[in-house]
Amino acid sequence: MSGGNTPILYWLKQGAGKFTLPRHPCDIASSAMLDFVVYLLYRAGLAIVSALPLRFLFAVGRFLGFCTWLVSGKYRRLAERNVAIAFADEKSPRELRRLVRRHFQRLGANLLCSAKLTRMPPDKILQRVKIENIESMASRFRAGVPVVLVLSHLGTWELFAQLMPKFVGYVRNASVYQKLGNPFIDEHVRRTRSQTGLELFDRQAGFEPVIELLRSGGGVGVLSDQHAGDHGLWTPFFGRLASTSPLPGLLAKRTRAALIAAGVYTAGPARWRVVFTERFDQPGASVTALTSMINEVIQQQIRVAPEDWFWVHNRWKTPQPNFLLARYKRGVYLPPGISAHELKPFRILIRSSNWLGDAVMSVPAVRAIKNGRPDAKVTIAGPAKIAPMWKLVPEVDAIISLPNGSLLPAVSLLKRRPAFDVAILFPNSLRVALESWLTGIPRMVAYHGHWRRWLLNQIVREPRKPGPPEHHSRRFLRIARECGAETSGSDRLREQALNIQIAVAHQPIKIGLCAGAEYGPAKRWLPERFAEVAAKVSAQSSGQWILFGTENDAAIGDQIAAAIGDHCVNRIGQTTLEQLIDELRECRLLLTNDTGTMHLASLLGVPTVAIFGSTEPGLTGPLGDRHIIVRHQVECSPCFLRECPIDFRCMKAVSVEEAINGVLSILQRSAPSAPA
């Protein structure tokens, strides 16, 4: 009652067993010939191994396993990663390295011994194997209760196929079997297993025959500790979410079979123990709960002898492309008593855009990514100048402020953090991709960008069909959606304040004004018109204008401040980003060009009157529904130029009265008497 494949066949499945049959007749013949050659080598190897003593095979296998540990960097790193996931909180790095080395030695010994054991009669095997607590299963069969035997890749797990018919041969014994790609080897394995009385059911043929066997009172063995891919249930295994097959739980639920687990432990050179657990399924438990219990039982078995388990299997594989789990069919199940905060984190590095406005527009995507799986730990890496903005987003768990200029200091800073599972890159530059690639992050997701396709292993495709302008926030959301996040209804910013207008309604009226634009003068409305708007609004209200901007906007600020007079506080070039955030919070609204400050206000829940000319609000307008866009569509807009090459007609077309009406409209909405 095992998975039907010896450990050696497991490796054949990864290699020669995966050959598929092409369509051309000559290719079909060549492929069949290659399969047959592999089969002959397989049979020759079995014959040689069968002629050697078990203790000798065990010793040779240990030596070969040690050599493999030395030379196979790929599998050694995979085992080290898996062992660290399971035991990093319990063992020192030295103990983890020693465990991996011992595992390779133990795996080599058991691989060679398994090849001989599968050709030995049960009585001979029992001279080397001690059976413990088989009565747990046998008593169920005698009572007419079927059994689903949960197996795992512990030790020489193929022993079950040889021994179970001997101990419980009075009922039908079967295994759910994954067909091998090599038809000659597959036929040999099936024929050998049938000689012991074990029935094999191909997974691809459906499970009705398995259910029928269980309902007749028989037993079925299922290997249950492998990555189950897209069809699995995501539930904790050693504290980290892993895709787990629900098959044993489904079979038990459909047939009222007992769930019993069994494991094989190496007791010494060429000696093993087979240990059966008690029945562990609970009456009325759901399939998801049973699947989670199975993981817990197998976890307990592994802890008995961790070097015996198959650590070179990618149990915690990062699925592609949907490593976020929001859209998986079976979803995520956390057993009672385990919260999302207790899970071992799935670490996601998001490389932020370098511009403040673009970073704000990516916030909905960051939120969707964070909500994509309960164990997601989101770290934002970006320029120090915009790091304070990310502190406003509660979905961000950590922030890395990257140094300007050199690539290598940024890589060094990223390497000092715990290893990331995935990097999601919002900017399109080659340098950004190099940062993550040199850091050694195994999965990198982004648009192909500039000359960096070769660095990425998950490329987000651009839409092929031309359509209306797409807001930049949706471009970022497409990345989140391609990773498996649920993005419907995510394209609006949620204001951080419950209602910013209520919060400032009973305070003196403060109105923000941002007359600059770092991109270039083509995005700047005329300074004298900003000043005229401010002066006329001040004449109708007791508001105070707060001027915001960078040092490059100082001349514009002086011009506007002189025109407004006492109703103005000029903070241009005098605020850090943290101070700008604090002062923007106190404003009833912001009158602005298309700037990063405009997007920051939308993130804070501050309404804006935004003046557009050379740019397109459909692409970069403020997110939310409490903003007023003032714009005149002229024949040459949007041009997206830094400087206007003609007569600046798009900005000149925006009148002072339009801006005043927008400001007064928002002030009226936010007045204390206005309904919340």
CSV table of N, CA, C and O in Angstrom, one decimal, residues 480-582:
chain,number,residue,atom,x,y,z
A,480,ALA,N,-0.2,42.7,-9.8
A,480,ALA,CA,-0.8,42.0,-8.7
A,480,ALA,C,-1.7,40.9,-9.1
A,480,ALA,O,-1.7,39.7,-8.6
A,481,ARG,N,-2.5,41.1,-10.2
A,481,ARG,CA,-3.5,40.1,-10.7
A,481,ARG,C,-2.7,39.0,-11.3
A,481,ARG,O,-3.1,37.8,-11.1
A,482,GLU,N,-1.6,39.2,-12.0
A,482,GLU,CA,-0.8,38.2,-12.6
A,482,GLU,C,-0.2,37.3,-11.6
A,482,GLU,O,0.2,36.2,-11.8
A,483,CYS,N,0.0,37.8,-10.4
A,483,CYS,CA,0.6,37.0,-9.3
A,483,CYS,C,-0.5,36.2,-8.5
A,483,CYS,O,-0.1,35.4,-7.6
A,484,GLY,N,-1.7,36.4,-8.9
A,484,GLY,CA,-2.8,35.6,-8.2
A,484,GLY,C,-3.7,36.4,-7.2
A,484,GLY,O,-4.5,35.8,-6.6
A,485,ALA,N,-3.5,37.7,-7.2
A,485,ALA,CA,-4.3,38.5,-6.2
A,485,ALA,C,-5.7,38.8,-6.8
A,485,ALA,O,-5.9,38.8,-8.0
A,486,GLU,N,-6.6,39.0,-5.9
A,486,GLU,CA,-7.9,39.4,-6.3
A,486,GLU,C,-7.9,40.9,-6.3
A,486,GLU,O,-7.7,41.6,-5.3
A,487,THR,N,-8.2,41.5,-7.5
A,487,THR,CA,-8.0,42.9,-7.7
A,487,THR,C,-9.3,43.7,-8.1
A,487,THR,O,-9.3,44.9,-8.3
A,488,SER,N,-10.4,43.0,-8.1
A,488,SER,CA,-11.7,43.6,-8.4
A,488,SER,C,-12.0,44.6,-7.3
A,488,SER,O,-12.0,44.3,-6.1
A,489,GLY,N,-12.3,45.9,-7.7
A,489,GLY,CA,-12.7,46.9,-6.7
A,489,GLY,C,-11.5,47.4,-5.9
A,489,GLY,O,-11.7,48.1,-4.9
A,490,SER,N,-10.3,47.2,-6.4
A,490,SER,CA,-9.1,47.6,-5.7
A,490,SER,C,-8.4,48.8,-6.2
A,490,SER,O,-7.4,49.2,-5.8
A,491,ASP,N,-9.1,49.5,-7.2
A,491,ASP,CA,-8.4,50.5,-7.9
A,491,ASP,C,-8.7,51.9,-7.3
A,491,ASP,O,-8.4,52.9,-7.9
A,492,ARG,N,-9.2,51.9,-6.1
A,492,ARG,CA,-9.3,53.2,-5.4
A,492,ARG,C,-8.6,53.2,-4.1
A,492,ARG,O,-8.5,52.2,-3.4
A,493,LEU,N,-8.1,54.4,-3.8
A,493,LEU,CA,-7.4,54.5,-2.5
A,493,LEU,C,-8.4,54.5,-1.3
A,493,LEU,O,-9.4,55.2,-1.5
A,494,ARG,N,-8.1,53.8,-0.3
A,494,ARG,CA,-8.9,53.9,0.9
A,494,ARG,C,-8.3,55.0,1.8
A,494,ARG,O,-7.1,55.0,2.1
A,495,GLU,N,-9.1,56.1,2.1
A,495,GLU,CA,-8.5,57.2,2.9
A,495,GLU,C,-8.1,56.7,4.3
A,495,GLU,O,-8.8,55.8,4.9
A,496,GLN,N,-7.0,57.1,4.7
A,496,GLN,CA,-6.4,56.7,6.0
A,496,GLN,C,-7.3,57.3,7.1
A,496,GLN,O,-7.5,56.6,8.1
A,497,ALA,N,-7.8,58.5,7.0
A,497,ALA,CA,-8.7,59.1,8.0
A,497,ALA,C,-10.1,58.5,7.7
A,497,ALA,O,-10.5,58.3,6.5
A,498,LEU,N,-10.9,58.4,8.7
A,498,LEU,CA,-12.3,57.9,8.5
A,498,LEU,C,-13.0,58.9,7.6
A,498,LEU,O,-13.8,58.6,6.7
A,499,ASN,N,-12.8,60.2,7.9
A,499,ASN,CA,-13.3,61.3,7.0
A,499,ASN,C,-12.5,62.5,7.3
A,499,ASN,O,-12.7,63.2,8.3
A,500,ILE,N,-11.6,62.8,6.4
A,500,ILE,CA,-10.7,63.9,6.7
A,500,ILE,C,-11.4,65.2,6.8
A,500,ILE,O,-11.0,66.1,7.6
A,501,GLN,N,-12.6,65.4,6.1
A,501,GLN,CA,-13.3,66.6,6.2
A,501,GLN,C,-13.9,66.8,7.6
A,501,GLN,O,-13.9,67.9,8.1
A,502,ILE,N,-14.5,65.7,8.2
A,502,ILE,CA,-15.0,65.8,9.5
A,502,ILE,C,-13.9,66.2,10.5
A,502,ILE,O,-14.1,67.0,11.4
A,503,ALA,N,-12.7,65.6,10.3
A,503,ALA,CA,-11.6,65.8,11.3
A,503,ALA,C,-11.2,67.2,11.3
A,503,ALA,O,-10.7,67.7,12.4
A,504,VAL,N,-11.3,68.0,10.2
A,504,VAL,CA,-10.8,69.4,10.2
A,504,VAL,C,-11.9,70.4,10.1
A,504,VAL,O,-11.7,71.6,10.0
A,505,ALA,N,-13.2,69.9,10.2
A,505,ALA,CA,-14.3,70.8,9.9
A,505,ALA,C,-14.4,71.9,11.0
A,505,ALA,O,-14.8,73.0,10.6
A,506,HIS,N,-14.0,71.7,12.2
A,506,HIS,CA,-14.2,72.7,13.2
A,506,HIS,C,-12.9,73.4,13.5
A,506,HIS,O,-12.7,74.1,14.5
A,507,GLN,N,-11.9,73.2,12.6
A,507,GLN,CA,-10.6,73.9,12.8
A,507,GLN,C,-10.6,75.1,11.8
A,507,GLN,O,-11.3,75.2,10.9
A,508,PRO,N,-9.6,76.0,12.0
A,508,PRO,CA,-9.5,77.1,11.0
A,508,PRO,C,-9.2,76.5,9.7
A,508,PRO,O,-8.5,75.5,9.5
A,509,ILE,N,-9.8,77.2,8.7
A,509,ILE,CA,-9.7,76.7,7.3
A,509,ILE,C,-8.2,76.8,6.8
A,509,ILE,O,-7.7,78.0,6.8
A,510,LYS,N,-7.6,75.7,6.4
A,510,LYS,CA,-6.3,75.7,5.8
A,510,LYS,C,-6.5,75.1,4.4
A,510,LYS,O,-7.1,74.0,4.3
A,511,ILE,N,-5.9,75.8,3.4
A,511,ILE,CA,-6.0,75.3,2.0
A,511,ILE,C,-4.6,75.2,1.5
A,511,ILE,O,-3.8,76.1,1.5
A,512,GLY,N,-4.3,74.0,1.0
A,512,GLY,CA,-3.0,73.8,0.5
A,512,GLY,C,-2.9,74.2,-1.0
A,512,GLY,O,-3.9,74.2,-1.7
A,513,LEU,N,-1.7,74.7,-1.4
A,513,LEU,CA,-1.5,75.1,-2.8
A,513,LEU,C,-0.1,74.6,-3.2
A,513,LEU,O,0.9,74.9,-2.6
A,514,CYS,N,-0.1,73.9,-4.3
A,514,CYS,CA,1.1,73.4,-4.9
A,514,CYS,C,1.2,73.8,-6.3
A,514,CYS,O,0.6,73.3,-7.2
A,515,ALA,N,2.0,74.9,-6.6
A,515,ALA,CA,2.0,75.5,-7.9
A,515,ALA,C,3.2,75.0,-8.8
A,515,ALA,O,3.3,75.5,-9.9
A,516,GLY,N,4.0,74.2,-8.2
A,516,GLY,CA,5.2,73.7,-9.0
A,516,GLY,C,4.9,72.3,-9.6
A,516,GLY,O,3.8,71.8,-9.5
A,517,ALA,N,5.9,71.8,-10.3
A,517,ALA,CA,5.8,70.4,-10.8
A,517,ALA,C,7.2,70.0,-11.2
A,517,ALA,O,7.9,70.7,-12.0
A,518,GLU,N,7.7,69.0,-10.6
A,518,GLU,CA,9.1,68.6,-10.7
A,518,GLU,C,9.4,68.1,-12.1
A,518,GLU,O,10.5,68.3,-12.6
A,519,TYR,N,8.4,67.6,-12.8
A,519,TYR,CA,8.6,67.1,-14.2
A,519,TYR,C,9.1,68.2,-15.2
A,519,TYR,O,9.9,67.9,-16.0
A,520,GLY,N,8.5,69.4,-15.1
A,520,GLY,CA,8.8,70.4,-16.0
A,520,GLY,C,7.8,71.5,-16.1
A,520,GLY,O,6.6,71.3,-15.6
A,521,PRO,N,8.1,72.6,-16.7
A,521,PRO,CA,7.1,73.8,-16.7
A,521,PRO,C,5.8,73.5,-17.5
A,521,PRO,O,4.8,74.2,-17.3
A,522,ALA,N,5.8,72.5,-18.4
A,522,ALA,CA,4.6,72.2,-19.2
A,522,ALA,C,3.5,71.8,-18.3
A,522,ALA,O,2.3,71.9,-18.7
A,523,LYS,N,3.7,71.3,-17.1
A,523,LYS,CA,2.7,70.8,-16.1
A,523,LYS,C,2.3,71.9,-15.2
A,523,LYS,O,1.4,71.7,-14.3
A,524,ARG,N,2.8,73.1,-15.3
A,524,ARG,CA,2.6,74.2,-14.3
A,524,ARG,C,1.6,75.2,-14.8
A,524,ARG,O,1.8,75.9,-15.8
A,525,TRP,N,0.5,75.4,-14.1
A,525,TRP,CA,-0.4,76.4,-14.4
A,525,TRP,C,0.3,77.8,-14.1
A,525,TRP,O,1.2,77.8,-13.3
A,526,LEU,N,-0.3,78.8,-14.7
A,526,LEU,CA,0.4,80.1,-14.5
A,526,LEU,C,0.4,80.6,-13.1
A,526,LEU,O,-0.7,80.6,-12.4
A,527,PRO,N,1.5,81.0,-12.5
A,527,PRO,CA,1.6,81.4,-11.1
A,527,PRO,C,0.7,82.5,-10.7
A,527,PRO,O,0.1,82.6,-9.7
A,528,GLU,N,0.6,83.5,-11.7
A,528,GLU,CA,-0.3,84.6,-11.4
A,528,GLU,C,-1.8,84.2,-11.3
A,528,GLU,O,-2.5,84.9,-10.5
A,529,ARG,N,-2.1,83.2,-11.9
A,529,ARG,CA,-3.5,82.7,-11.8
A,529,ARG,C,-3.7,82.0,-10.5
A,529,ARG,O,-4.8,82.1,-9.9
A,530,PHE,N,-2.7,81.2,-10.1
A,530,PHE,CA,-2.8,80.6,-8.7
A,530,PHE,C,-3.0,81.7,-7.7
A,530,PHE,O,-3.8,81.6,-6.8
A,531,ALA,N,-2.2,82.8,-7.8
A,531,ALA,CA,-2.3,83.9,-6.9
A,531,ALA,C,-3.7,84.5,-6.9
A,531,ALA,O,-4.2,84.9,-5.8
A,532,GLU,N,-4.2,84.7,-8.1
A,532,GLU,CA,-5.5,85.4,-8.2
A,532,GLU,C,-6.6,84.5,-7.6
A,532,GLU,O,-7.5,85.0,-6.9
A,533,VAL,N,-6.5,83.2,-7.8
A,533,VAL,CA,-7.5,82.3,-7.2
A,533,VAL,C,-7.4,82.4,-5.7
A,533,VAL,O,-8.4,82.5,-5.0
A,534,ALA,N,-6.2,82.3,-5.1
A,534,ALA,CA,-6.0,82.4,-3.7
A,534,ALA,C,-6.6,83.7,-3.1
A,534,ALA,O,-7.2,83.7,-2.1
A,535,ALA,N,-6.3,84.8,-3.8
A,535,ALA,CA,-6.7,86.1,-3.3
A,535,ALA,C,-8.3,86.2,-3.3
A,535,ALA,O,-8.9,86.6,-2.3
A,536,LYS,N,-8.9,85.7,-4.3
A,536,LYS,CA,-10.4,85.8,-4.4
A,536,LYS,C,-11.0,84.9,-3.4
A,536,LYS,O,-12.1,85.2,-2.9
A,537,VAL,N,-10.5,83.7,-3.3
A,537,VAL,CA,-11.1,82.8,-2.3
A,537,VAL,C,-10.9,83.3,-0.9
A,537,VAL,O,-11.9,83.3,-0.1
A,538,SER,N,-9.8,83.9,-0.6
A,538,SER,CA,-9.6,84.5,0.7
A,538,SER,C,-10.5,85.7,1.0
A,538,SER,O,-10.9,85.9,2.2
A,539,ALA,N,-10.9,86.4,0.0
A,539,ALA,CA,-11.9,87.5,0.1
A,539,ALA,C,-13.2,86.9,0.5
A,539,ALA,O,-14.0,87.7,1.1
A,540,GLN,N,-13.5,85.7,0.2
A,540,GLN,CA,-14.9,85.1,0.4
A,540,GLN,C,-14.9,84.2,1.7
A,540,GLN,O,-15.9,83.7,2.1
A,541,SER,N,-13.7,83.9,2.2
A,541,SER,CA,-13.6,83.1,3.4
A,541,SER,C,-12.5,83.5,4.3
A,541,SER,O,-11.7,84.3,3.9
A,542,SER,N,-12.4,82.9,5.4
A,542,SER,CA,-11.3,83.2,6.3
A,542,SER,C,-10.2,82.2,6.3
A,542,SER,O,-9.4,82.0,7.2
A,543,GLY,N,-10.0,81.6,5.1
A,543,GLY,CA,-9.0,80.6,5.0
A,543,GLY,C,-7.6,81.1,4.9
A,543,GLY,O,-7.4,82.2,4.5
A,544,GLN,N,-6.7,80.2,5.3
A,544,GLN,CA,-5.3,80.5,5.2
A,544,GLN,C,-4.7,79.5,4.2
A,544,GLN,O,-4.9,78.3,4.3
A,545,TRP,N,-3.9,80.1,3.3
A,545,TRP,CA,-3.2,79.3,2.3
A,545,TRP,C,-1.9,78.8,2.7
A,545,TRP,O,-1.1,79.6,3.2
A,546,ILE,N,-1.6,77.5,2.5
A,546,ILE,CA,-0.3,77.0,2.8
A,546,ILE,C,0.4,76.6,1.5
A,546,ILE,O,-0.1,75.7,0.8
A,547,LEU,N,1.5,77.2,1.2
A,547,LEU,CA,2.2,76.9,-0.1
A,547,LEU,C,3.2,75.7,0.1
A,547,LEU,O,4.0,75.8,1.0
A,548,PHE,N,3.1,74.7,-0.7
A,548,PHE,CA,4.0,73.6,-0.7
A,548,PHE,C,4.8,73.5,-2.0
A,548,PHE,O,4.3,73.9,-3.0
A,549,GLY,N,6.0,72.9,-1.9
A,549,GLY,CA,6.8,72.7,-3.0
A,549,GLY,C,8.2,72.4,-2.7
A,549,GLY,O,8.6,72.4,-1.5
A,550,THR,N,9.1,72.2,-3.7
A,550,THR,CA,10.5,72.0,-3.5
A,550,THR,C,11.3,73.3,-3.6
A,550,THR,O,10.7,74.4,-3.9
A,551,GLU,N,12.5,73.3,-3.3
A,551,GLU,CA,13.4,74.5,-3.4
A,551,GLU,C,13.4,75.0,-4.8
A,551,GLU,O,13.5,76.2,-5.0
A,552,ASN,N,13.2,74.2,-5.8
A,552,ASN,CA,13.1,74.7,-7.2
A,552,ASN,C,11.9,75.5,-7.5
A,552,ASN,O,11.9,76.2,-8.5
A,553,ASP,N,10.9,75.5,-6.6
A,553,ASP,CA,9.7,76.3,-6.8
A,553,ASP,C,9.7,77.6,-6.0
A,553,ASP,O,8.7,78.3,-5.8
A,554,ALA,N,10.9,77.9,-5.4
A,554,ALA,CA,11.0,79.1,-4.5
A,554,ALA,C,10.5,80.4,-5.2
A,554,ALA,O,9.8,81.2,-4.6
A,555,ALA,N,10.9,80.6,-6.4
A,555,ALA,CA,10.6,81.9,-7.1
A,555,ALA,C,9.1,81.9,-7.3
A,555,ALA,O,8.5,83.0,-7.1
A,556,ILE,N,8.5,80.8,-7.7
A,556,ILE,CA,7.0,80.8,-7.9
A,556,ILE,C,6.3,81.1,-6.5
A,556,ILE,O,5.4,81.8,-6.5
A,557,GLY,N,6.9,80.5,-5.5
A,557,GLY,CA,6.3,80.7,-4.2
A,557,GLY,C,6.3,82.1,-3.7
A,557,GLY,O,5.3,82.6,-3.1
A,558,ASP,N,7.5,82.8,-3.9
A,558,ASP,CA,7.6,84.2,-3.5
A,558,ASP,C,6.6,85.0,-4.3
A,558,ASP,O,6.0,86.0,-3.7
A,559,GLN,N,6.4,84.7,-5.5
A,559,GLN,CA,5.5,85.5,-6.4
A,559,GLN,C,4.0,85.4,-5.8
A,559,GLN,O,3.3,86.4,-5.7
A,560,ILE,N,3.6,84.1,-5.5
A,560,ILE,CA,2.3,83.9,-5.1
A,560,ILE,C,2.1,84.4,-3.7
A,560,ILE,O,1.1,85.1,-3.3
A,561,ALA,N,3.1,84.2,-2.8
A,561,ALA,CA,3.0,84.7,-1.4
A,561,ALA,C,2.8,86.2,-1.4
A,561,ALA,O,2.1,86.8,-0.5
A,562,ALA,N,3.6,86.9,-2.2
A,562,ALA,CA,3.5,88.4,-2.2
A,562,ALA,C,2.1,88.8,-2.7
A,562,ALA,O,1.6,89.8,-2.1
A,563,ALA,N,1.5,88.1,-3.6
A,563,ALA,CA,0.1,88.5,-4.1
A,563,ALA,C,-0.9,88.2,-3.0
A,563,ALA,O,-1.9,88.9,-2.9
A,564,ILE,N,-0.8,87.1,-2.2
A,564,ILE,CA,-1.8,86.8,-1.3
A,564,ILE,C,-1.7,87.6,0.0
A,564,ILE,O,-2.7,88.0,0.6
A,565,GLY,N,-0.5,87.8,0.4
A,565,GLY,CA,-0.3,88.7,1.6
A,565,GLY,C,-0.4,87.9,2.9
A,565,GLY,O,0.1,86.7,3.0
A,566,ASP,N,-1.2,88.4,3.9
A,566,ASP,CA,-1.3,87.9,5.2
A,566,ASP,C,-2.0,86.5,5.2
A,566,ASP,O,-2.0,85.8,6.2
A,567,HIS,N,-2.8,86.2,4.2
A,567,HIS,CA,-3.5,85.0,4.2
A,567,HIS,C,-2.7,83.8,3.7
A,567,HIS,O,-3.2,82.7,3.4
A,568,CYS,N,-1.4,83.9,3.7
A,568,CYS,CA,-0.5,82.9,3.2
A,568,CYS,C,0.7,82.5,4.1
A,568,CYS,O,1.2,83.4,4.8
A,569,VAL,N,1.0,81.2,4.2
A,569,VAL,CA,2.2,80.7,4.9
A,569,VAL,C,3.0,80.0,3.8
A,569,VAL,O,2.5,79.0,3.2
A,570,ASN,N,4.2,80.5,3.6
A,570,ASN,CA,5.0,79.9,2.5
A,570,ASN,C,5.9,78.8,3.1
A,570,ASN,O,6.9,79.1,3.8
A,571,ARG,N,5.6,77.5,2.8
A,571,ARG,CA,6.4,76.4,3.3
A,571,ARG,C,7.2,75.8,2.1
A,571,ARG,O,7.8,74.7,2.3
A,572,ILE,N,7.3,76.4,1.0
A,572,ILE,CA,8.0,75.9,-0.1
A,572,ILE,C,9.5,75.7,0.2
A,572,ILE,O,10.2,76.6,0.6
A,573,GLY,N,10.0,74.5,0.0
A,573,GLY,CA,11.4,74.2,0.3
A,573,GLY,C,11.8,74.1,1.7
A,573,GLY,O,13.0,74.0,2.1
A,574,GLN,N,10.8,74.1,2.6
A,574,GLN,CA,11.1,74.1,4.0
A,574,GLN,C,10.5,72.8,4.8
A,574,GLN,O,10.6,72.7,6.0
A,575,THR,N,10.0,71.9,4.0
A,575,THR,CA,9.4,70.7,4.7
A,575,THR,C,10.1,69.4,4.2
A,575,THR,O,10.4,69.3,3.0
A,576,THR,N,10.3,68.5,5.1
A,576,THR,CA,10.6,67.1,4.8
A,576,THR,C,9.3,66.5,4.3
A,576,THR,O,8.2,67.0,4.5
A,577,LEU,N,9.4,65.3,3.8
A,577,LEU,CA,8.2,64.5,3.4
A,577,LEU,C,7.3,64.3,4.6
A,577,LEU,O,6.1,64.3,4.5
A,578,GLU,N,7.9,63.9,5.8
A,578,GLU,CA,7.1,63.7,7.0
A,578,GLU,C,6.4,65.0,7.4
A,578,GLU,O,5.2,64.9,7.7
A,579,GLN,N,7.0,66.1,7.3
A,579,GLN,CA,6.4,67.4,7.6
A,579,GLN,C,5.3,67.7,6.6
A,579,GLN,O,4.2,68.2,7.0
A,580,LEU,N,5.5,67.4,5.4
A,580,LEU,CA,4.5,67.7,4.3
A,580,LEU,C,3.3,66.8,4.6
A,580,LEU,O,2.1,67.3,4.5
A,581,ILE,N,3.5,65.6,5.0
A,581,ILE,CA,2.3,64.7,5.3
A,581,ILE,C,1.5,65.3,6.5
A,581,ILE,O,0.3,65.4,6.4
A,582,ASP,N,2.2,65.7,7.6
A,582,ASP,CA,1.6,66.2,8.7
A,582,ASP,C,0.8,67.5,8.4
A,582,ASP,O,-0.4,67.7,8.9
